[in-house]
mmCIF file of C-alpha atoms and ligand atoms in Angstrom:
data_model
loop_
_atom_site.group_PDB
_atom_site.id
_atom_site.type_symbol
_atom_site.label_atom_id
_atom_site.label_comp_id
_atom_site.label_asym_id
_atom_site.label_seq_id
_atom_site.Cartn_x
_atom_site.Cartn_y
_atom_site.Cartn_z
ATOM 1 C CA MET A 1 -56.385 29.986 -24.059
ATOM 2 C CA SER A 2 -59.305 29.758 -26.852
ATOM 3 C CA VAL A 3 -59.085 30.318 -30.641
ATOM 4 C CA PRO A 4 -61.835 30.914 -32.913
ATOM 5 C CA GLU A 5 -62.478 28.426 -35.701
ATOM 6 C CA LEU A 6 -62.206 29.008 -39.436
ATOM 7 C CA SER A 7 -65.351 29.691 -40.874
ATOM 8 C CA ASP A 8 -66.506 27.383 -44.086
ATOM 9 C CA ASP A 9 -65.505 30.276 -46.260
ATOM 10 C CA ASP A 10 -62.221 30.418 -44.858
ATOM 11 C CA ARG A 11 -61.644 26.855 -44.781
ATOM 12 C CA ALA A 12 -62.416 26.518 -48.385
ATOM 13 C CA ARG A 13 -60.113 29.148 -48.708
ATOM 14 C CA LEU A 14 -57.145 27.722 -47.397
ATOM 15 C CA LEU A 15 -57.459 24.083 -49.132
ATOM 16 C CA ALA A 16 -57.389 26.282 -52.136
ATOM 17 C CA ASP A 17 -54.551 27.722 -51.045
ATOM 18 C CA HIS A 18 -52.494 24.697 -50.118
ATOM 19 C CA PRO A 19 -54.353 22.132 -52.720
ATOM 20 C CA GLU A 20 -51.223 19.717 -51.249
ATOM 21 C CA TRP A 21 -53.230 19.265 -47.900
ATOM 22 C CA GLU A 22 -56.374 17.401 -47.646
ATOM 23 C CA LEU A 23 -59.613 17.769 -44.892
ATOM 24 C CA THR A 24 -59.393 15.432 -42.236
ATOM 25 C CA ARG A 25 -61.005 14.370 -38.653
ATOM 26 C CA GLU A 26 -64.079 15.841 -40.267
ATOM 27 C CA GLY A 27 -63.056 19.056 -41.199
ATOM 28 C CA LYS A 28 -61.363 19.997 -37.920
ATOM 29 C CA ALA A 29 -57.680 19.113 -39.238
ATOM 30 C CA ILE A 30 -55.460 19.191 -42.640
ATOM 31 C CA GLN A 31 -53.061 16.673 -43.211
ATOM 32 C CA ARG A 32 -50.135 16.215 -45.797
ATOM 33 C CA THR A 33 -47.559 13.683 -46.361
ATOM 34 C CA PHE A 34 -44.066 14.551 -47.495
ATOM 35 C CA GLN A 35 -42.099 11.722 -49.049
ATOM 36 C CA PHE A 36 -38.025 12.598 -48.644
ATOM 37 C CA SER A 37 -35.257 10.312 -50.462
ATOM 38 C CA ASP A 38 -33.883 9.270 -47.102
ATOM 39 C CA PHE A 39 -34.360 9.317 -43.184
ATOM 40 C CA SER A 40 -32.071 12.295 -43.210
ATOM 41 C CA GLU A 41 -33.667 14.591 -45.123
ATOM 42 C CA ALA A 42 -36.780 14.046 -43.715
ATOM 43 C CA TRP A 43 -35.453 14.619 -40.287
ATOM 44 C CA GLY A 44 -33.810 17.518 -41.326
ATOM 45 C CA PHE A 45 -37.319 18.810 -42.521
ATOM 46 C CA MET A 46 -39.025 17.831 -39.364
ATOM 47 C CA SER A 47 -36.004 19.839 -37.379
ATOM 48 C CA ARG A 48 -36.809 22.980 -39.351
ATOM 49 C CA VAL A 49 -40.668 22.809 -39.281
ATOM 50 C CA ALA A 50 -39.845 22.200 -35.068
ATOM 51 C CA LEU A 51 -38.180 25.304 -34.925
ATOM 52 C CA ILE A 52 -41.240 26.694 -37.047
ATOM 53 C CA ALA A 53 -43.712 25.434 -34.314
ATOM 54 C CA ASP A 54 -42.101 26.609 -30.892
ATOM 55 C CA ARG A 55 -41.517 30.005 -32.808
ATOM 56 C CA HIS A 56 -45.133 29.840 -33.877
ATOM 57 C CA ASP A 57 -46.370 28.133 -30.488
ATOM 58 C CA HIS A 58 -48.306 25.937 -32.261
ATOM 59 C CA HIS A 59 -47.163 22.313 -32.695
ATOM 60 C CA PRO A 60 -48.068 19.463 -35.626
ATOM 61 C CA GLU A 61 -49.514 16.142 -34.493
ATOM 62 C CA TRP A 62 -47.024 13.756 -37.041
ATOM 63 C CA PHE A 63 -45.503 10.552 -38.028
ATOM 64 C CA ASN A 64 -42.442 9.840 -39.289
ATOM 65 C CA VAL A 65 -41.322 6.354 -41.066
ATOM 66 C CA TYR A 66 -37.859 6.460 -42.799
ATOM 67 C CA ALA A 67 -38.332 8.986 -45.355
ATOM 68 C CA LYS A 68 -41.842 9.382 -44.848
ATOM 69 C CA VAL A 69 -43.455 12.413 -42.654
ATOM 70 C CA GLU A 70 -46.932 12.744 -42.353
ATOM 71 C CA ILE A 71 -47.870 16.199 -40.738
ATOM 72 C CA THR A 72 -51.552 16.895 -39.525
ATOM 73 C CA LEU A 73 -52.425 20.398 -38.287
ATOM 74 C CA THR A 74 -55.274 21.639 -35.619
ATOM 75 C CA THR A 75 -55.894 23.528 -33.182
ATOM 76 C CA HIS A 76 -56.194 22.263 -29.641
ATOM 77 C CA ASP A 77 -57.325 25.773 -28.728
ATOM 78 C CA ALA A 78 -59.888 25.778 -31.385
ATOM 79 C CA GLY A 79 -61.244 22.202 -31.340
ATOM 80 C CA GLY A 80 -60.757 22.487 -35.285
ATOM 81 C CA LEU A 81 -59.158 24.231 -37.749
ATOM 82 C CA SER A 82 -57.835 28.176 -37.319
ATOM 83 C CA THR A 83 -55.790 30.857 -39.126
ATOM 84 C CA ARG A 84 -52.918 28.943 -36.920
ATOM 85 C CA ASP A 85 -53.107 26.356 -39.459
ATOM 86 C CA ALA A 86 -53.262 28.623 -42.202
ATOM 87 C CA ASN A 87 -49.771 30.306 -41.178
ATOM 88 C CA MET A 88 -48.337 26.680 -40.751
ATOM 89 C CA ALA A 89 -49.091 25.131 -43.211
ATOM 90 C CA ARG A 90 -47.890 28.357 -45.580
ATOM 91 C CA ALA A 91 -44.583 28.113 -43.532
ATOM 92 C CA ILE A 92 -44.405 24.299 -44.058
ATOM 93 C CA ASP A 93 -45.001 24.595 -47.637
ATOM 94 C CA ALA A 94 -42.221 27.310 -48.187
ATOM 95 C CA LEU A 95 -39.674 24.530 -46.954
ATOM 96 C CA VAL A 96 -40.350 22.360 -49.837
ATOM 97 C CA SER A 97 -40.979 24.596 -52.447
HETATM 98 N N1 LIG B 101 -50.706 23.675 -30.810
HETATM 99 C C1 LIG B 101 -51.838 23.347 -31.597
HETATM 100 N N2 LIG B 101 -51.831 22.179 -32.540
HETATM 101 N N3 LIG B 101 -52.633 23.531 -31.086
HETATM 102 C C2 LIG B 101 -53.142 23.915 -29.950
HETATM 103 O O1 LIG B 101 -53.866 24.891 -29.408
HETATM 104 C C3 LIG B 101 -51.711 24.904 -29.108
HETATM 105 C C4 LIG B 101 -50.525 24.082 -29.566
HETATM 106 N N4 LIG B 101 -51.569 25.412 -28.420
HETATM 107 N N5 LIG B 101 -48.855 24.547 -29.229
HETATM 108 C C5 LIG B 101 -50.393 25.841 -27.373
HETATM 109 C C6 LIG B 101 -49.253 25.005 -27.919
HETATM 110 C C7 LIG B 101 -50.834 26.296 -26.207
HETATM 111 O O2 LIG B 101 -50.767 24.857 -25.608
HETATM 112 C C8 LIG B 101 -49.704 26.711 -25.820
HETATM 113 C C9 LIG B 101 -49.695 27.202 -24.088
HETATM 114 O O3 LIG B 101 -49.842 28.619 -26.071
#
């Protein structure tokens, strides 16, 4: 199913609301790196993100090494950023705030 891409204004608002996330892939995605104290904490976080992702039917691209988790959000169905990414960024940020 096709999803509309964010407008330039909406993309700017997304970044303003979530300053820890940075634009990547020529504005088609946002990325944030999370540093935990050990693998158990990182994996616990990933488990919580996974459950949120499945509930939202919106899945992260991510990379984990030991206590570090890098998350990239983009909407494949939009070919770029959409409100789904904004919603996921908000839910993920709430886990670590
Ligand atoms: N995750 C992401 N990141 N982008 C999508 O477009 C997407 C998804 N689409 N998760 C969903 C699943 C879609 O494939 C299913 C069929 O709803």
